[in-house]
Amino acid sequence: MNLKKEQNKYKVLLIIGIFIFIGSIVLTMFAKLENLENLSEISRYLNGFASALIGISILSLYYIKNKPEKITKQIIEQNDERNISIRGYAASVTLMIALITTSIMLLIFIVLGYTISLIIGMVLILINLFSFMFLTRYYSKKI
Amino acid sequence: MKNNLEKLRKERGIKQEELAEVLNVSRQTISSLENGRYNPSIILSFKIAKYFNKKIEEIFIYEGEEK
């Protein structure tokens, strides 16, 4: 069924992971040669990210090949319409909770006089609200 | 919305897991459908009707707005 598609997806992720890994090694060598500490730190992050990507991809490809029934069950669980509906409800309630808790946090920042934290918090709330408005418009046109 | 899913499934002598596998949904979805906690999409309704070789209205009974 969708196993071939999943296999191709993880193959692509594996290739991307290998490319990022090689890139991070080249970057590390360059940073050492030029003595650039910031670049060295970025390359370490990239290295970690690539390793995680490679690990997940290899593990998933192993499961697809040796335990396809487990992956099939996982795909069914992911695409199950009731589960999609549950995730949708949970996400919308989580958004409301996040907005309320962030607003409470902003009130605390006002009382404490933390101006920079207050501005960052307000920007985050605005990003959430604009994302919500944009996605509502997007899906109302799509569905 | 009421339905005859459990009755039809038992008549066929299949387990919830088996029906779930045929319909490409989770076992929990079949359980929720049978208990009337979840109303299926039109696509799933058609799949169920096709599987049992019945019309949708023979399986799902609409009784007006739910309170």
PDB file of N, CA and C in Angstrom, chain A residues 56-123:
ATOM      1  N   ILE A  56      17.220   8.129  12.277  1.00  0.00           N
ATOM      2  CA  ILE A  56      15.774   7.897  12.126  1.00  0.00           C
ATOM      3  C   ILE A  56      15.479   7.220  10.781  1.00  0.00           C
ATOM      4  N   SER A  57      16.147   7.711   9.724  1.00  0.00           N
ATOM      5  CA  SER A  57      15.907   7.151   8.387  1.00  0.00           C
ATOM      6  C   SER A  57      16.322   5.689   8.315  1.00  0.00           C
ATOM      7  N   ILE A  58      17.510   5.364   8.847  1.00  0.00           N
ATOM      8  CA  ILE A  58      17.993   3.978   8.800  1.00  0.00           C
ATOM      9  C   ILE A  58      17.062   3.061   9.597  1.00  0.00           C
ATOM     10  N   LEU A  59      16.664   3.530  10.773  1.00  0.00           N
ATOM     11  CA  LEU A  59      15.765   2.739  11.624  1.00  0.00           C
ATOM     12  C   LEU A  59      14.417   2.494  10.925  1.00  0.00           C
ATOM     13  N   SER A  60      13.886   3.550  10.314  1.00  0.00           N
ATOM     14  CA  SER A  60      12.595   3.420   9.625  1.00  0.00           C
ATOM     15  C   SER A  60      12.706   2.485   8.429  1.00  0.00           C
ATOM     16  N   LEU A  61      13.814   2.607   7.662  1.00  0.00           N
ATOM     17  CA  LEU A  61      14.006   1.728   6.503  1.00  0.00           C
ATOM     18  C   LEU A  61      14.147   0.273   6.947  1.00  0.00           C
ATOM     19  N   TYR A  62      14.797   0.070   8.094  1.00  0.00           N
ATOM     20  CA  TYR A  62      14.946  -1.283   8.644  1.00  0.00           C
ATOM     21  C   TYR A  62      13.572  -1.864   8.988  1.00  0.00           C
ATOM     22  N   TYR A  63      12.743  -1.043   9.650  1.00  0.00           N
ATOM     23  CA  TYR A  63      11.399  -1.508  10.037  1.00  0.00           C
ATOM     24  C   TYR A  63      10.535  -1.782   8.805  1.00  0.00           C
ATOM     25  N   ILE A  64      10.638  -0.910   7.781  1.00  0.00           N
ATOM     26  CA  ILE A  64       9.830  -1.097   6.569  1.00  0.00           C
ATOM     27  C   ILE A  64      10.203  -2.425   5.900  1.00  0.00           C
ATOM     28  N   LYS A  65      11.496  -2.749   5.906  1.00  0.00           N
ATOM     29  CA  LYS A  65      11.956  -3.969   5.245  1.00  0.00           C
ATOM     30  C   LYS A  65      11.661  -5.224   6.078  1.00  0.00           C
ATOM     31  N   ASN A  66      11.917  -5.132   7.392  1.00  0.00           N
ATOM     32  CA  ASN A  66      11.831  -6.348   8.221  1.00  0.00           C
ATOM     33  C   ASN A  66      10.526  -6.501   9.001  1.00  0.00           C
ATOM     34  N   LYS A  67       9.882  -5.389   9.332  1.00  0.00           N
ATOM     35  CA  LYS A  67       8.612  -5.485  10.063  1.00  0.00           C
ATOM     36  C   LYS A  67       7.562  -4.595   9.392  1.00  0.00           C
ATOM     37  N   PRO A  68       7.192  -4.935   8.155  1.00  0.00           N
ATOM     38  CA  PRO A  68       6.267  -4.051   7.411  1.00  0.00           C
ATOM     39  C   PRO A  68       4.899  -3.911   8.072  1.00  0.00           C
ATOM     40  N   GLU A  69       4.480  -4.981   8.791  1.00  0.00           N
ATOM     41  CA  GLU A  69       3.144  -4.913   9.427  1.00  0.00           C
ATOM     42  C   GLU A  69       3.086  -3.815  10.492  1.00  0.00           C
ATOM     43  N   LYS A  70       4.226  -3.605  11.168  1.00  0.00           N
ATOM     44  CA  LYS A  70       4.298  -2.563  12.204  1.00  0.00           C
ATOM     45  C   LYS A  70       4.162  -1.175  11.566  1.00  0.00           C
ATOM     46  N   ILE A  71       4.857  -0.977  10.448  1.00  0.00           N
ATOM     47  CA  ILE A  71       4.802   0.309   9.746  1.00  0.00           C
ATOM     48  C   ILE A  71       3.422   0.518   9.131  1.00  0.00           C
ATOM     49  N   THR A  72       2.830  -0.555   8.599  1.00  0.00           N
ATOM     50  CA  THR A  72       1.479  -0.455   8.015  1.00  0.00           C
ATOM     51  C   THR A  72       0.486   0.004   9.076  1.00  0.00           C
ATOM     52  N   LYS A  73       0.618  -0.599  10.280  1.00  0.00           N
ATOM     53  CA  LYS A  73      -0.267  -0.230  11.392  1.00  0.00           C
ATOM     54  C   LYS A  73      -0.067   1.249  11.767  1.00  0.00           C
ATOM     55  N   GLN A  74       1.206   1.656  11.748  1.00  0.00           N
ATOM     56  CA  GLN A  74       1.549   3.045  12.081  1.00  0.00           C
ATOM     57  C   GLN A  74       0.949   4.019  11.062  1.00  0.00           C
ATOM     58  N   ILE A  75       1.018   3.637   9.764  1.00  0.00           N
ATOM     59  CA  ILE A  75       0.453   4.486   8.697  1.00  0.00           C
ATOM     60  C   ILE A  75      -1.061   4.594   8.859  1.00  0.00           C
ATOM     61  N   ILE A  76      -1.699   3.441   9.170  1.00  0.00           N
ATOM     62  CA  ILE A  76      -3.159   3.451   9.369  1.00  0.00           C
ATOM     63  C   ILE A  76      -3.525   4.368  10.532  1.00  0.00           C
ATOM     64  N   GLU A  77      -2.761   4.253  11.636  1.00  0.00           N
ATOM     65  CA  GLU A  77      -3.018   5.099  12.820  1.00  0.00           C
ATOM     66  C   GLU A  77      -2.869   6.589  12.462  1.00  0.00           C
ATOM     67  N   GLN A  78      -1.867   6.896  11.641  1.00  0.00           N
ATOM     68  CA  GLN A  78      -1.611   8.292  11.259  1.00  0.00           C
ATOM     69  C   GLN A  78      -2.726   8.853  10.391  1.00  0.00           C
ATOM     70  N   ASN A  79      -3.201   8.016   9.442  1.00  0.00           N
ATOM     71  CA  ASN A  79      -4.198   8.496   8.481  1.00  0.00           C
ATOM     72  C   ASN A  79      -5.631   8.219   8.895  1.00  0.00           C
ATOM     73  N   ASP A  80      -5.817   7.568  10.032  1.00  0.00           N
ATOM     74  CA  ASP A  80      -7.162   7.250  10.514  1.00  0.00           C
ATOM     75  C   ASP A  80      -7.962   8.537  10.720  1.00  0.00           C
ATOM     76  N   GLU A  81      -9.160   8.600  10.099  1.00  0.00           N
ATOM     77  CA  GLU A  81      -9.922   9.864  10.119  1.00  0.00           C
ATOM     78  C   GLU A  81     -10.313  10.305  11.533  1.00  0.00           C
ATOM     79  N   ARG A  82     -10.575   9.331  12.411  1.00  0.00           N
ATOM     80  CA  ARG A  82     -10.926   9.687  13.789  1.00  0.00           C
ATOM     81  C   ARG A  82      -9.709  10.288  14.502  1.00  0.00           C
ATOM     82  N   ASN A  83      -8.533   9.692  14.269  1.00  0.00           N
ATOM     83  CA  ASN A  83      -7.312  10.224  14.881  1.00  0.00           C
ATOM     84  C   ASN A  83      -6.999  11.626  14.369  1.00  0.00           C
ATOM     85  N   ILE A  84      -7.239  11.852  13.058  1.00  0.00           N
ATOM     86  CA  ILE A  84      -7.006  13.186  12.478  1.00  0.00           C
ATOM     87  C   ILE A  84      -7.936  14.189  13.158  1.00  0.00           C
ATOM     88  N   SER A  85      -9.188  13.780  13.348  1.00  0.00           N
ATOM     89  CA  SER A  85     -10.175  14.646  13.990  1.00  0.00           C
ATOM     90  C   SER A  85      -9.768  14.947  15.444  1.00  0.00           C
ATOM     91  N   ILE A  86      -9.315  13.905  16.154  1.00  0.00           N
ATOM     92  CA  ILE A  86      -8.881  14.078  17.552  1.00  0.00           C
ATOM     93  C   ILE A  86      -7.704  15.062  17.613  1.00  0.00           C
ATOM     94  N   ARG A  87      -6.744  14.878  16.694  1.00  0.00           N
ATOM     95  CA  ARG A  87      -5.571  15.773  16.673  1.00  0.00           C
ATOM     96  C   ARG A  87      -5.998  17.215  16.413  1.00  0.00           C
ATOM     97  N   GLY A  88      -6.984  17.393  15.511  1.00  0.00           N
ATOM     98  CA  GLY A  88      -7.486  18.725  15.194  1.00  0.00           C
ATOM     99  C   GLY A  88      -8.104  19.406  16.411  1.00  0.00           C
ATOM    100  N   TYR A  89      -8.966  18.655  17.132  1.00  0.00           N
ATOM    101  CA  TYR A  89      -9.609  19.207  18.343  1.00  0.00           C
ATOM    102  C   TYR A  89      -8.542  19.540  19.388  1.00  0.00           C
ATOM    103  N   ALA A  90      -7.613  18.589  19.586  1.00  0.00           N
ATOM    104  CA  ALA A  90      -6.578  18.779  20.606  1.00  0.00           C
ATOM    105  C   ALA A  90      -5.716  20.000  20.275  1.00  0.00           C
ATOM    106  N   ALA A  91      -5.382  20.149  18.973  1.00  0.00           N
ATOM    107  CA  ALA A  91      -4.533  21.275  18.565  1.00  0.00           C
ATOM    108  C   ALA A  91      -5.253  22.601  18.784  1.00  0.00           C
ATOM    109  N   SER A  92      -6.557  22.652  18.489  1.00  0.00           N
ATOM    110  CA  SER A  92      -7.279  23.922  18.638  1.00  0.00           C
ATOM    111  C   SER A  92      -7.402  24.303  20.117  1.00  0.00           C
ATOM    112  N   VAL A  93      -7.654  23.309  20.993  1.00  0.00           N
ATOM    113  CA  VAL A  93      -7.734  23.613  22.436  1.00  0.00           C
ATOM    114  C   VAL A  93      -6.353  24.010  22.959  1.00  0.00           C
ATOM    115  N   THR A  94      -5.310  23.320  22.453  1.00  0.00           N
ATOM    116  CA  THR A  94      -3.945  23.646  22.879  1.00  0.00           C
ATOM    117  C   THR A  94      -3.588  25.084  22.502  1.00  0.00           C
ATOM    118  N   LEU A  95      -4.029  25.514  21.306  1.00  0.00           N
ATOM    119  CA  LEU A  95      -3.759  26.894  20.879  1.00  0.00           C
ATOM    120  C   LEU A  95      -4.397  27.880  21.849  1.00  0.00           C
ATOM    121  N   MET A  96      -5.650  27.605  22.233  1.00  0.00           N
ATOM    122  CA  MET A  96      -6.340  28.509  23.164  1.00  0.00           C
ATOM    123  C   MET A  96      -5.604  28.561  24.500  1.00  0.00           C
ATOM    124  N   ILE A  97      -5.196  27.376  24.979  1.00  0.00           N
ATOM    125  CA  ILE A  97      -4.467  27.321  26.263  1.00  0.00           C
ATOM    126  C   ILE A  97      -3.146  28.093  26.147  1.00  0.00           C
ATOM    127  N   ALA A  98      -2.458  27.910  25.000  1.00  0.00           N
ATOM    128  CA  ALA A  98      -1.172  28.596  24.796  1.00  0.00           C
ATOM    129  C   ALA A  98      -1.375  30.111  24.792  1.00  0.00           C
ATOM    130  N   LEU A  99      -2.445  30.574  24.141  1.00  0.00           N
ATOM    131  CA  LEU A  99      -2.712  32.016  24.079  1.00  0.00           C
ATOM    132  C   LEU A  99      -3.018  32.571  25.472  1.00  0.00           C
ATOM    133  N   ILE A 100      -3.835  31.821  26.237  1.00  0.00           N
ATOM    134  CA  ILE A 100      -4.211  32.282  27.584  1.00  0.00           C
ATOM    135  C   ILE A 100      -2.978  32.321  28.498  1.00  0.00           C
ATOM    136  N   THR A 101      -2.175  31.236  28.468  1.00  0.00           N
ATOM    137  CA  THR A 101      -1.003  31.185  29.355  1.00  0.00           C
ATOM    138  C   THR A 101       0.030  32.245  28.963  1.00  0.00           C
ATOM    139  N   THR A 102       0.179  32.471  27.631  1.00  0.00           N
ATOM    140  CA  THR A 102       1.129  33.506  27.197  1.00  0.00           C
ATOM    141  C   THR A 102       0.640  34.888  27.643  1.00  0.00           C
ATOM    142  N   SER A 103      -0.677  35.094  27.568  1.00  0.00           N
ATOM    143  CA  SER A 103      -1.225  36.385  28.010  1.00  0.00           C
ATOM    144  C   SER A 103      -0.978  36.600  29.505  1.00  0.00           C
ATOM    145  N   ILE A 104      -1.164  35.539  30.301  1.00  0.00           N
ATOM    146  CA  ILE A 104      -0.908  35.637  31.745  1.00  0.00           C
ATOM    147  C   ILE A 104       0.574  35.966  31.980  1.00  0.00           C
ATOM    148  N   MET A 105       1.433  35.296  31.195  1.00  0.00           N
ATOM    149  CA  MET A 105       2.878  35.536  31.312  1.00  0.00           C
ATOM    150  C   MET A 105       3.210  36.999  30.985  1.00  0.00           C
ATOM    151  N   LEU A 106       2.534  37.549  29.977  1.00  0.00           N
ATOM    152  CA  LEU A 106       2.777  38.948  29.600  1.00  0.00           C
ATOM    153  C   LEU A 106       2.359  39.897  30.724  1.00  0.00           C
ATOM    154  N   LEU A 107       1.235  39.578  31.382  1.00  0.00           N
ATOM    155  CA  LEU A 107       0.777  40.397  32.509  1.00  0.00           C
ATOM    156  C   LEU A 107       1.829  40.401  33.628  1.00  0.00           C
ATOM    157  N   ILE A 108       2.411  39.214  33.866  1.00  0.00           N
ATOM    158  CA  ILE A 108       3.458  39.101  34.898  1.00  0.00           C
ATOM    159  C   ILE A 108       4.679  39.948  34.491  1.00  0.00           C
ATOM    160  N   PHE A 109       5.013  39.913  33.196  1.00  0.00           N
ATOM    161  CA  PHE A 109       6.154  40.708  32.704  1.00  0.00           C
ATOM    162  C   PHE A 109       5.897  42.202  32.890  1.00  0.00           C
ATOM    163  N   ILE A 110       4.621  42.637  32.668  1.00  0.00           N
ATOM    164  CA  ILE A 110       4.269  44.057  32.845  1.00  0.00           C
ATOM    165  C   ILE A 110       4.499  44.452  34.302  1.00  0.00           C
ATOM    166  N   VAL A 111       3.991  43.582  35.217  1.00  0.00           N
ATOM    167  CA  VAL A 111       4.125  43.871  36.664  1.00  0.00           C
ATOM    168  C   VAL A 111       5.598  43.939  37.064  1.00  0.00           C
ATOM    169  N   LEU A 112       6.403  43.006  36.504  1.00  0.00           N
ATOM    170  CA  LEU A 112       7.819  42.953  36.869  1.00  0.00           C
ATOM    171  C   LEU A 112       8.666  43.976  36.113  1.00  0.00           C
ATOM    172  N   GLY A 113       8.072  44.557  35.061  1.00  0.00           N
ATOM    173  CA  GLY A 113       8.792  45.572  34.287  1.00  0.00           C
ATOM    174  C   GLY A 113       9.836  45.000  33.337  1.00  0.00           C
ATOM    175  N   TYR A 114       9.636  43.772  32.879  1.00  0.00           N
ATOM    176  CA  TYR A 114      10.559  43.150  31.917  1.00  0.00           C
ATOM    177  C   TYR A 114      10.159  43.555  30.495  1.00  0.00           C
ATOM    178  N   THR A 115      10.672  44.658  30.018  1.00  0.00           N
ATOM    179  CA  THR A 115      10.232  45.215  28.729  1.00  0.00           C
ATOM    180  C   THR A 115      10.568  44.300  27.549  1.00  0.00           C
ATOM    181  N   ILE A 116      11.822  43.835  27.470  1.00  0.00           N
ATOM    182  CA  ILE A 116      12.232  43.014  26.312  1.00  0.00           C
ATOM    183  C   ILE A 116      11.433  41.711  26.258  1.00  0.00           C
ATOM    184  N   SER A 117      11.294  41.048  27.411  1.00  0.00           N
ATOM    185  CA  SER A 117      10.514  39.805  27.459  1.00  0.00           C
ATOM    186  C   SER A 117       9.071  40.062  27.056  1.00  0.00           C
ATOM    187  N   LEU A 118       8.541  41.225  27.482  1.00  0.00           N
ATOM    188  CA  LEU A 118       7.168  41.607  27.144  1.00  0.00           C
ATOM    189  C   LEU A 118       7.007  41.755  25.634  1.00  0.00           C
ATOM    190  N   ILE A 119       7.972  42.426  24.997  1.00  0.00           N
ATOM    191  CA  ILE A 119       7.906  42.625  23.534  1.00  0.00           C
ATOM    192  C   ILE A 119       7.990  41.274  22.817  1.00  0.00           C
ATOM    193  N   ILE A 120       8.915  40.415  23.250  1.00  0.00           N
ATOM    194  CA  ILE A 120       9.056  39.087  22.620  1.00  0.00           C
ATOM    195  C   ILE A 120       7.751  38.291  22.762  1.00  0.00           C
ATOM    196  N   GLY A 121       7.170  38.325  23.960  1.00  0.00           N
ATOM    197  CA  GLY A 121       5.917  37.617  24.210  1.00  0.00           C
ATOM    198  C   GLY A 121       4.792  38.127  23.335  1.00  0.00           C
ATOM    199  N   MET A 122       4.720  39.471  23.194  1.00  0.00           N
ATOM    200  CA  MET A 122       3.663  40.061  22.362  1.00  0.00           C
ATOM    201  C   MET A 122       3.837  39.669  20.898  1.00  0.00           C
ATOM    202  N   VAL A 123       5.084  39.642  20.444  1.00  0.00           N
ATOM    203  CA  VAL A 123       5.356  39.227  19.056  1.00  0.00           C
ATOM    204  C   VAL A 123       4.919  37.780  18.864  1.00  0.00           C
TER     205      VAL A 123
END
